[in-house]
Amino acid sequence: MDGTKEMGLRNVSSTCSISEMDDYDLSRLLDKPRLNIERQRSFDERSLSELSIGLTRGSYDNYETTHSPGGRSGFDTPASSARNSFEPHPMVAEAWEALRRSLVHFRGQPVGTIAAYDHASEEVLNYDQVFVRDFVPSALAFLMNGEPEIVKNFLLKTLQLQGWEKRIDRFKLGEGAMPASFKVLHDPVRKTDTIIADFGESAIGRVAPVDSGFWWIILLRAYTKSTGDLSLAETPECQKGMRLILTLCLSEGFDTFPTLLCADGCSMIDRRMGIYGYPIEIQALFFMALRCALSMLKHDAEGKECIERIVKRLHALSYHMRNYFWLDFQQLNDIYRYKTEEYSHTAVNKFNVIPDSIPDWVFDFMPTRGGYFIGNVSPARMDFRWFCLGNCIAILSSLATPEQSMAIMDLIEARWDELVGEMPLKIAYPAIESHEWKIVTGCDPKNTRWSYHNGGSWPVLLWLLTAACIKTGRPQIARRAIDLAETRLLKDSWPEYYDGTLGRFIGKQARKYQTWSIAGYLVAKMMLEDPSHLGMISLEEDKQMKPLIKRSSSWNC
Ligand code: GLC
């Protein structure tokens, strides 16, 4: 515990935890727009103050009072339509209906939503399952609508699945592993429900979902924050679940970096896409899950050790990420001029990156103002691709400093055509083509250029962008993106993804009625309407976790 204080992270008692830890942040956010006034302003200039005008159409005046966690349950209609005097977009009601159609029940209780409700598709594959990562936007939508029960049921059900013995062939998986997805099997004759779960042993390519456990922890905090119900997170089962997930990541090994070493296909991008190594998506989720767990773990005998490890890792991880993954114009120029083959502690080019390996596109892509966390960093390898999810989570978790968060938003604005185009939002930029595509994807026909994970546009990412926009005080960017989505999503029956450099075409193999496209839209709408929802998915910067200043050199180790 003392260590916690010394390292500069807020110390939480075993009883109070989350609400105390973050509430003050949220109230500050709501009191006044969190704008960086030193920065030049963008088209988003008007930001939160304008947002408030937008909101007076309905809810701003009373949004302190309307945000009553857990107080809206029982409605079949979106809470917003009941609350506001203005008519919500017609898509909202349609989306709620579609979202409710995707509900999955286990012994009469809703426990999740299926990935896609697409009867027209010939191949169901595993789209009829409840995916952990896919359920997150559904869960947030239900929480925001005052319906926390399904989220609680989901958290408990997946926790139970974590307890299963997991094997792939003769190999036993780590105890803490969470499933990628599960399916409820109904037996109409015997009237029984059973569950099958996939921890990677059935998944295409046998990929392990490293992100599932992180999302589970993040969702547990969102549930707790939204309902004010600390009792779930405090149960011995949930405490153990968190510890097990983190034990998988915090154990000592041969690592020389605090980032988490992963196989390809370990996250939302669950096919070979050259993200093996230290992918930004996982590093950002790892950071966020560590911070969420820190706010929920009890300081009892078992929790204490875990907390100490978390605190140490957070410091090392934020230092590493903010320094070595961060790329802006200046940094790019520095790398371009790097010397190679430097030995010893004085090396500037620590990972021995050869400047010739910088791809041409990045010189055009990098705006004078703006920056982002690149895709991957390891010895002699920098993957300069932009990945949307990791950068948004970096903002939400405050892995990005306030300056870096602003720079990411600047980049999105400056490269709007490339990253948003006609349909928000590119999962990755740019696409890999030709020979490189053959080598990197193994000739994957689903991941051809500007399709699916290879530069495809995924509507689900809209909620992450919106949350990041609100957090950085730039809601206009989100509004623009939502406007774009509203021209197509319903008409196109909520596709999973779009193809093309501008995202104009419904994806080649995209499912229709993809649940997270539907839920992502709803969450984006609700957050923009009532920014206080942001608190459940965002963590304020820890003022004392600034490794670059005021700290002894031990922080660098
Ligand atoms: C695809 C996506 C994955 C998603 C799953 C279910 O496999 O790549 O991210 O979780 O479909 O929608």
XYZ file of C-alpha atoms and ligand atoms in Angstrom:
569
model
C 0.000 0.000 0.000
C 2.806 2.355 0.861
C 4.365 1.486 -2.404
C 1.197 2.624 -4.062
C 1.421 6.048 -2.522
C 5.036 6.422 -3.246
C 4.583 5.538 -6.861
C 2.083 8.305 -7.066
C -1.099 6.435 -7.756
C -4.179 7.103 -5.785
C -4.650 4.760 -2.954
C -8.088 3.277 -2.666
C -9.486 1.614 0.370
C -11.057 -1.761 0.080
C -14.522 -0.392 0.481
C -14.763 2.848 -1.403
C -12.934 2.201 -4.648
C -14.302 3.304 -7.950
C -16.919 5.884 -7.343
C -14.658 7.932 -5.140
C -11.770 7.522 -7.430
C -13.366 8.876 -10.560
C -16.366 10.932 -9.644
C -14.467 14.092 -9.133
C -13.060 13.707 -12.606
C -16.443 13.491 -14.159
C -17.845 16.437 -12.298
C -14.912 18.489 -13.456
C -15.549 17.407 -16.984
C -19.137 18.455 -16.726
C -18.562 21.752 -14.973
C -16.548 23.230 -17.721
C -15.316 22.226 -21.119
C -11.956 20.567 -20.816
C -10.217 22.468 -23.513
C -6.591 22.945 -24.024
C -6.603 26.648 -24.554
C -3.044 26.901 -25.648
C -3.837 24.896 -28.708
C -4.991 26.358 -31.904
C -8.612 25.619 -32.358
C -10.066 23.520 -35.086
C -13.381 23.235 -36.800
C -14.347 21.662 -33.585
C -13.707 24.938 -31.839
C -17.088 25.238 -30.256
C -16.811 21.873 -28.626
C -18.557 21.229 -25.359
C -20.099 24.645 -25.060
C -21.734 24.120 -28.387
C -22.587 20.640 -27.375
C -24.492 22.134 -24.510
C -26.507 24.206 -26.936
C -27.216 21.124 -28.961
C -28.294 19.436 -25.829
C -30.706 22.128 -24.767
C -32.811 20.806 -27.563
C -33.550 18.276 -24.949
C -31.473 17.386 -22.068
C -28.589 19.608 -21.150
C -30.426 21.746 -18.663
C -31.453 18.830 -16.643
C -28.776 16.380 -17.414
C -27.361 16.431 -13.936
C -30.670 15.156 -12.757
C -31.441 12.912 -15.663
C -28.218 11.029 -15.128
C -29.529 8.793 -12.445
C -27.574 5.600 -12.647
C -29.711 2.568 -12.661
C -32.840 4.626 -12.568
C -34.191 3.895 -15.970
C -34.730 0.215 -16.018
C -37.867 -1.404 -17.152
C -38.437 0.590 -20.303
C -38.595 -1.056 -23.623
C -38.003 2.174 -25.378
C -34.793 4.130 -25.247
C -34.690 6.326 -22.195
C -33.686 9.253 -24.340
C -36.929 9.393 -26.231
C -38.890 9.494 -23.025
C -36.610 12.105 -21.567
C -36.281 14.550 -24.379
C -38.733 16.826 -25.940
C -37.196 16.536 -29.388
C -37.735 13.552 -31.591
C -34.717 11.286 -31.706
C -33.411 10.167 -35.068
C -35.747 7.475 -36.451
C -32.767 5.143 -36.608
C -32.533 5.105 -32.835
C -35.816 3.260 -32.307
C -34.932 0.831 -35.109
C -31.563 0.224 -33.527
C -33.066 -0.551 -30.136
C -35.442 -2.996 -31.721
C -32.621 -4.716 -33.560
C -30.479 -4.771 -30.443
C -33.234 -6.406 -28.432
C -33.710 -8.992 -31.171
C -30.110 -10.048 -30.678
C -30.561 -10.886 -26.993
C -29.451 -14.318 -25.857
C -31.066 -15.953 -22.839
C -29.811 -18.616 -20.513
C -32.448 -20.269 -18.353
C -34.744 -17.336 -18.863
C -32.192 -14.633 -18.089
C -30.619 -12.362 -20.716
C -26.871 -13.028 -20.708
C -25.595 -11.337 -23.846
C -26.200 -10.476 -27.497
C -25.282 -12.538 -30.539
C -22.668 -11.164 -32.902
C -24.993 -10.935 -35.910
C -28.636 -11.636 -36.557
C -28.219 -12.214 -40.263
C -30.553 -14.844 -41.573
C -29.663 -14.105 -45.165
C -26.064 -15.124 -44.703
C -25.353 -18.667 -45.889
C -22.599 -19.227 -43.443
C -23.320 -18.692 -39.794
C -19.837 -19.686 -38.646
C -19.681 -18.360 -35.096
C -21.688 -15.195 -35.625
C -24.521 -16.778 -33.638
C -22.374 -16.648 -30.510
C -22.006 -14.043 -27.789
C -18.548 -12.544 -28.242
C -17.026 -10.871 -25.214
C -15.604 -7.942 -27.178
C -18.764 -7.553 -29.267
C -20.925 -7.425 -26.177
C -19.131 -4.370 -24.768
C -21.025 -1.751 -26.803
C -24.282 -3.656 -26.191
C -23.534 -3.604 -22.479
C -22.795 0.105 -22.523
C -26.039 0.768 -24.369
C -27.995 -1.167 -21.751
C -26.173 0.539 -18.895
C -26.808 3.944 -20.399
C -30.454 3.029 -20.755
C -30.683 2.031 -17.102
C -30.797 -1.722 -17.728
C -27.813 -3.137 -15.850
C -29.173 -6.639 -15.195
C -28.052 -8.149 -18.477
C -24.573 -6.761 -17.933
C -24.386 -8.291 -14.488
C -25.614 -11.627 -15.842
C -23.025 -11.514 -18.604
C -20.205 -10.693 -16.205
C -21.159 -13.564 -13.930
C -21.673 -16.042 -16.746
C -18.318 -15.343 -18.356
C -16.681 -15.454 -14.955
C -18.049 -18.942 -14.553
C -16.643 -19.898 -17.946
C -13.238 -18.622 -16.891
C -13.305 -21.317 -14.229
C -13.521 -24.110 -16.804
C -10.538 -26.209 -17.622
C -9.389 -25.042 -21.024
C -7.462 -27.196 -23.429
C -6.320 -26.985 -27.007
C -5.383 -30.499 -28.051
C -3.121 -31.597 -25.230
C -2.209 -28.122 -24.100
C -3.802 -26.568 -21.064
C -4.483 -22.832 -21.196
C -3.795 -20.383 -18.386
C -6.353 -20.334 -15.616
C -7.277 -16.696 -16.136
C -8.094 -16.948 -19.851
C -11.531 -15.615 -20.759
C -13.441 -16.968 -23.740
C -13.631 -15.182 -27.074
C -17.271 -16.202 -27.288
C -19.920 -18.548 -25.961
C -23.123 -20.052 -27.217
C -26.281 -21.096 -25.417
C -27.721 -24.371 -26.659
C -31.451 -24.759 -26.053
C -32.849 -28.253 -25.910
C -36.573 -27.823 -26.550
C -37.373 -31.434 -25.650
C -35.548 -31.648 -22.364
C -36.113 -27.969 -21.789
C -32.536 -27.402 -20.777
C -29.993 -24.748 -21.627
C -26.326 -25.531 -21.841
C -23.344 -23.414 -22.759
C -20.392 -24.041 -24.988
C -17.483 -21.642 -24.930
C -14.602 -20.948 -27.259
C -11.267 -19.984 -25.757
C -9.526 -20.203 -29.081
C -9.768 -23.966 -29.469
C -12.525 -23.673 -32.100
C -11.713 -20.250 -33.484
C -10.510 -19.932 -37.049
C -6.722 -20.115 -36.846
C -6.944 -21.123 -33.159
C -6.319 -17.560 -32.088
C -6.336 -16.662 -28.397
C -8.485 -13.689 -27.433
C -6.033 -11.694 -25.340
C -8.482 -8.790 -25.290
C -11.414 -10.688 -23.703
C -10.114 -10.562 -20.136
C -9.252 -6.892 -20.447
C -12.711 -6.052 -21.763
C -14.217 -8.055 -18.914
C -12.411 -5.954 -16.321
C -13.243 -2.721 -18.158
C -16.888 -3.736 -18.287
C -16.954 -4.629 -14.607
C -15.834 -1.117 -13.829
C -18.363 0.382 -16.249
C -21.109 -1.600 -14.531
C -19.941 -0.504 -11.096
C -19.542 3.095 -12.125
C -22.884 3.243 -13.827
C -24.949 1.537 -11.134
C -23.008 2.597 -8.063
C -23.314 -1.037 -7.034
C -19.949 -1.953 -5.574
C -21.130 -5.302 -4.304
C -20.568 -7.194 -7.565
C -16.943 -6.121 -8.011
C -16.305 -6.817 -4.363
C -17.431 -10.432 -4.400
C -14.590 -12.896 -3.839
C -15.414 -14.380 -7.271
C -14.944 -11.125 -9.157
C -11.849 -10.259 -7.153
C -10.383 -13.640 -8.031
C -11.417 -13.294 -11.671
C -9.553 -10.025 -11.981
C -6.477 -11.395 -10.256
C -6.410 -14.428 -12.526
C -6.659 -12.342 -15.689
C -3.870 -10.084 -14.557
C -1.685 -12.896 -13.307
C -1.488 -14.075 -16.914
C 0.025 -10.749 -17.880
C 2.069 -9.768 -14.863
C 4.138 -12.884 -14.380
C 7.861 -12.590 -14.848
C 9.541 -14.038 -17.890
C 12.159 -13.134 -20.456
C 10.598 -9.817 -21.341
C 12.740 -6.767 -21.816
C 9.727 -4.489 -22.321
C 6.677 -3.803 -20.117
C 4.385 -4.249 -23.113
C 2.590 -7.553 -23.616
C 3.935 -9.975 -26.211
C 1.133 -11.406 -28.358
C 0.479 -13.748 -31.238
C -1.183 -12.554 -34.425
C -4.973 -12.389 -34.387
C -5.170 -11.885 -30.628
C -7.831 -9.173 -30.567
C -10.613 -7.616 -32.645
C -8.292 -8.297 -35.553
C -8.568 -12.040 -35.125
C -6.831 -13.212 -38.282
C -3.264 -12.994 -39.420
C -2.682 -9.318 -40.115
C 0.897 -8.694 -39.007
C -0.090 -7.518 -35.547
C 1.988 -10.130 -33.690
C 4.505 -8.705 -31.253
C 3.290 -5.750 -29.221
C 0.089 -4.549 -30.924
C -1.220 -1.160 -29.847
C -4.771 -2.448 -29.386
C -3.673 -4.906 -26.724
C -1.245 -2.523 -25.049
C -3.920 0.156 -24.689
C -6.499 -2.324 -23.399
C -3.907 -3.797 -21.053
C -3.193 -0.351 -19.644
C -6.874 0.429 -19.243
C -7.643 -2.921 -17.602
C -4.756 -2.426 -15.185
C -6.113 0.951 -14.172
C -9.676 -0.334 -13.868
C -8.526 -3.281 -11.755
C -6.526 -0.963 -9.543
C -9.699 0.915 -8.732
C -11.605 -2.262 -7.878
C -9.161 -4.638 -6.233
C -9.387 -4.891 -2.484
C -6.317 -4.288 -0.400
C -6.598 -7.645 1.278
C -3.809 -10.184 1.477
C -4.270 -11.505 -2.070
C -5.181 -8.202 -3.652
C -2.239 -6.357 -2.212
C 0.415 -8.234 -4.087
C -1.471 -7.865 -7.330
C -1.921 -4.146 -6.708
C 1.777 -3.660 -6.147
C 2.587 -5.394 -9.398
C -0.029 -3.362 -11.246
C 1.358 -0.093 -9.979
C 4.867 -0.951 -11.092
C 3.721 -2.161 -14.462
C 1.577 0.895 -15.116
C 4.528 3.174 -14.632
C 6.815 1.213 -16.853
C 4.121 0.702 -19.476
C 3.074 4.325 -19.750
C 6.718 5.389 -19.999
C 7.400 2.870 -22.749
C 4.267 3.620 -24.732
C 4.437 7.392 -24.506
C 8.025 7.380 -25.600
C 8.495 4.576 -28.068
C 5.057 4.143 -29.654
C 4.379 7.828 -30.053
C 4.875 9.300 -33.498
C 4.474 12.881 -34.599
C 6.183 14.998 -37.181
C 9.197 15.662 -34.990
C 9.584 12.060 -33.963
C 9.270 10.868 -37.553
C 11.973 13.274 -38.572
C 14.183 12.009 -35.775
C 13.692 8.385 -36.819
C 14.361 9.333 -40.424
C 17.757 10.615 -39.323
C 18.535 7.738 -36.958
C 21.970 6.207 -36.852
C 21.986 2.435 -36.578
C 24.105 -0.201 -34.850
C 24.375 1.798 -31.646
C 25.443 -0.218 -28.651
C 25.065 0.516 -24.928
C 22.893 2.786 -22.819
C 23.686 5.880 -24.762
C 21.911 4.583 -27.871
C 19.346 6.979 -29.296
C 17.945 4.430 -31.714
C 17.314 1.904 -28.968
C 15.549 -0.709 -31.102
C 17.924 -0.369 -34.010
C 15.230 0.661 -36.467
C 16.677 1.082 -39.951
C 15.380 4.368 -41.430
C 15.024 2.697 -44.820
C 12.264 0.565 -43.344
C 10.007 3.607 -42.883
C 7.268 3.205 -45.499
C 6.783 6.033 -47.988
C 3.146 6.628 -47.148
C 3.879 7.760 -43.616
C 5.751 10.863 -44.792
C 2.608 12.071 -46.575
C 0.245 10.873 -43.900
C 1.893 12.680 -41.005
C 0.442 16.153 -40.614
C 2.551 18.984 -39.251
C 0.237 19.119 -36.277
C -0.968 15.831 -34.864
C 0.348 12.429 -33.927
C -0.613 8.891 -32.933
C 0.514 5.698 -31.301
C 1.904 3.442 -33.999
C 0.840 -0.165 -34.420
C 3.793 -2.047 -32.991
C 7.348 -1.586 -31.729
C 9.936 -4.320 -31.306
C 13.583 -4.855 -32.225
C 14.267 -3.333 -35.641
C 10.546 -3.133 -36.289
C 8.134 -0.255 -36.183
C 4.724 -0.892 -37.665
C 3.713 2.617 -38.649
C 0.106 1.724 -39.405
C -2.667 3.639 -37.655
C -5.043 1.493 -35.617
C -8.221 3.155 -34.500
C -9.206 1.100 -31.473
C -5.840 1.323 -29.744
C -5.610 5.069 -30.196
C -9.133 5.674 -28.914
C -8.543 3.446 -25.890
C -5.263 5.282 -25.276
C -7.272 8.496 -25.004
C -10.023 6.988 -22.838
C -7.600 5.310 -20.438
C -5.335 8.372 -20.316
C -2.454 6.303 -21.555
C -2.095 9.240 -23.908
C -1.113 12.455 -22.144
C -3.590 15.328 -22.656
C -1.250 16.717 -25.314
C -1.051 13.371 -27.078
C -4.838 12.973 -26.925
C -5.280 16.351 -28.563
C -2.717 15.439 -31.185
C -4.586 12.218 -32.021
C -7.759 14.225 -32.545
C -5.816 16.715 -34.662
C -4.620 13.848 -36.812
C -8.125 12.457 -37.267
C -9.273 15.872 -38.411
C -6.300 16.412 -40.676
C -6.647 12.973 -42.243
C -10.412 12.796 -42.295
C -10.670 11.425 -45.824
C -8.230 8.634 -45.096
C -9.491 7.642 -41.643
C -13.202 8.379 -41.899
C -14.012 8.934 -45.542
C -17.651 8.141 -46.220
C -18.178 5.678 -43.414
C -16.631 5.822 -39.970
C -14.180 4.345 -39.173
C -11.081 2.712 -40.633
C -9.910 -0.081 -38.403
C -6.355 0.345 -39.701
C -4.589 2.595 -42.192
C -3.284 2.065 -44.780
C -4.146 -1.281 -46.330
C -1.434 -3.784 -47.110
C -1.277 -4.676 -50.797
C 0.357 -6.926 -53.374
C 3.415 -8.849 -52.343
C 3.342 -7.480 -48.825
C -0.280 -8.626 -48.436
C 0.761 -12.121 -49.523
C 3.560 -12.280 -47.000
C 1.842 -10.553 -44.089
C -1.635 -12.117 -44.283
C -0.678 -15.428 -45.863
C -2.792 -14.518 -48.934
C -5.945 -14.124 -46.852
C -8.837 -13.526 -49.295
C -10.967 -11.991 -46.552
C -8.299 -9.422 -45.778
C -7.657 -8.082 -49.265
C -6.717 -4.410 -49.488
C -9.260 -1.953 -48.051
C -11.470 -4.760 -46.816
C -12.260 -6.230 -43.383
C -9.260 -5.902 -41.057
C -7.037 -4.660 -43.847
C -8.183 -1.050 -44.060
C -11.911 -1.786 -43.874
C -14.308 0.657 -42.186
C -16.088 -0.581 -39.062
C -19.165 1.262 -37.800
C -18.675 -0.204 -34.315
C -15.665 2.083 -33.889
C -18.029 5.049 -33.845
C -18.677 4.733 -30.123
C -14.970 4.768 -29.366
C -14.420 7.825 -31.518
C -17.371 9.575 -29.891
C -16.109 8.821 -26.406
C -12.640 10.085 -27.344
C -14.156 13.232 -28.861
C -16.147 13.998 -25.746
C -13.165 13.374 -23.530
C -10.991 15.751 -25.524
C -13.736 18.344 -25.715
C -14.265 17.971 -29.458
C -17.747 16.559 -29.923
C -18.146 18.173 -33.338
C -15.852 15.551 -34.789
C -18.123 12.835 -33.451
C -21.196 14.592 -34.708
C -19.757 14.714 -38.220
C -18.975 11.015 -38.090
C -22.420 10.116 -36.741
C -24.058 12.160 -39.492
C -22.165 10.094 -42.037
C -23.184 6.827 -40.409
C -26.800 7.920 -40.349
C -26.908 8.285 -44.106
C -26.172 4.609 -44.606
C -26.292 2.253 -41.645
C -29.997 1.533 -41.437
C -30.488 1.561 -45.185
C -27.687 -0.959 -45.522
C -29.056 -3.113 -42.641
C -26.242 -2.416 -40.165
C -23.273 -4.058 -41.907
C -20.327 -5.366 -40.001
C -17.856 -3.395 -42.131
C -17.449 -1.421 -45.350
C -14.789 -1.712 -48.036
C -12.795 0.708 -50.155
C -10.439 3.606 -49.580
C -13.396 5.763 -48.562
C -15.491 2.987 -47.040
C -18.206 3.414 -49.667
C -19.034 -0.215 -50.286
C -20.733 -2.695 -48.002
C -18.016 -5.178 -47.106
C -17.461 -8.142 -49.376
C -18.269 -10.694 -46.706
C -19.828 -8.331 -44.166
C -22.652 -9.673 -42.040
C -25.842 -7.634 -41.891
C -27.520 -6.787 -38.590
C -24.154 -6.954 -36.924
C -24.965 -6.273 -33.292
C -21.963 -4.157 -32.411
C -22.599 -1.894 -35.391
C -26.082 -1.331 -33.979
C -25.017 -0.939 -30.353
C -22.003 1.204 -31.271
C -24.322 3.659 -32.981
C -26.668 3.780 -29.985
C -23.829 4.310 -27.536
C -22.406 7.108 -29.667
C -25.812 8.812 -29.794
C -26.465 8.462 -26.086
C -23.041 9.719 -25.098
C -23.302 12.773 -27.266
C -26.712 13.476 -25.864
C -25.622 12.974 -22.276
C -21.836 13.286 -21.924
C -21.972 12.250 -18.281
C -22.127 8.669 -19.604
C -18.492 9.060 -20.542
C -17.469 8.414 -16.948
C -18.212 4.734 -17.174
C -15.713 4.174 -19.947
C -13.104 6.819 -19.319
C -10.350 7.299 -16.764
C -8.943 10.678 -15.939
C -5.259 11.290 -16.190
C -3.430 10.366 -13.054
C -1.661 13.618 -12.436
C 1.184 11.973 -10.628
C 1.822 9.358 -13.260
C 4.014 11.548 -15.386
C 7.147 9.555 -15.900
C 8.976 12.086 -17.992
C 9.256 14.711 -15.323
C 10.035 15.110 -11.676
C 11.016 11.509 -11.262
C 14.221 9.769 -10.530
C 15.939 7.749 -13.189
C 14.587 4.546 -11.692
C 11.398 5.301 -13.605
C 13.249 4.622 -16.768
C 14.177 1.138 -15.782
C -14.970 -11.262 -36.563
C -14.197 -10.055 -36.072
C -14.127 -10.062 -34.562
C -15.511 -10.146 -33.974
C -16.264 -11.344 -34.552
C -17.706 -11.388 -34.140
O -14.288 -12.439 -36.289
O -12.937 -10.047 -36.607
O -13.480 -8.900 -34.116
O -15.445 -10.246 -32.591
O -16.239 -11.307 -35.958
O -18.375 -10.261 -34.584
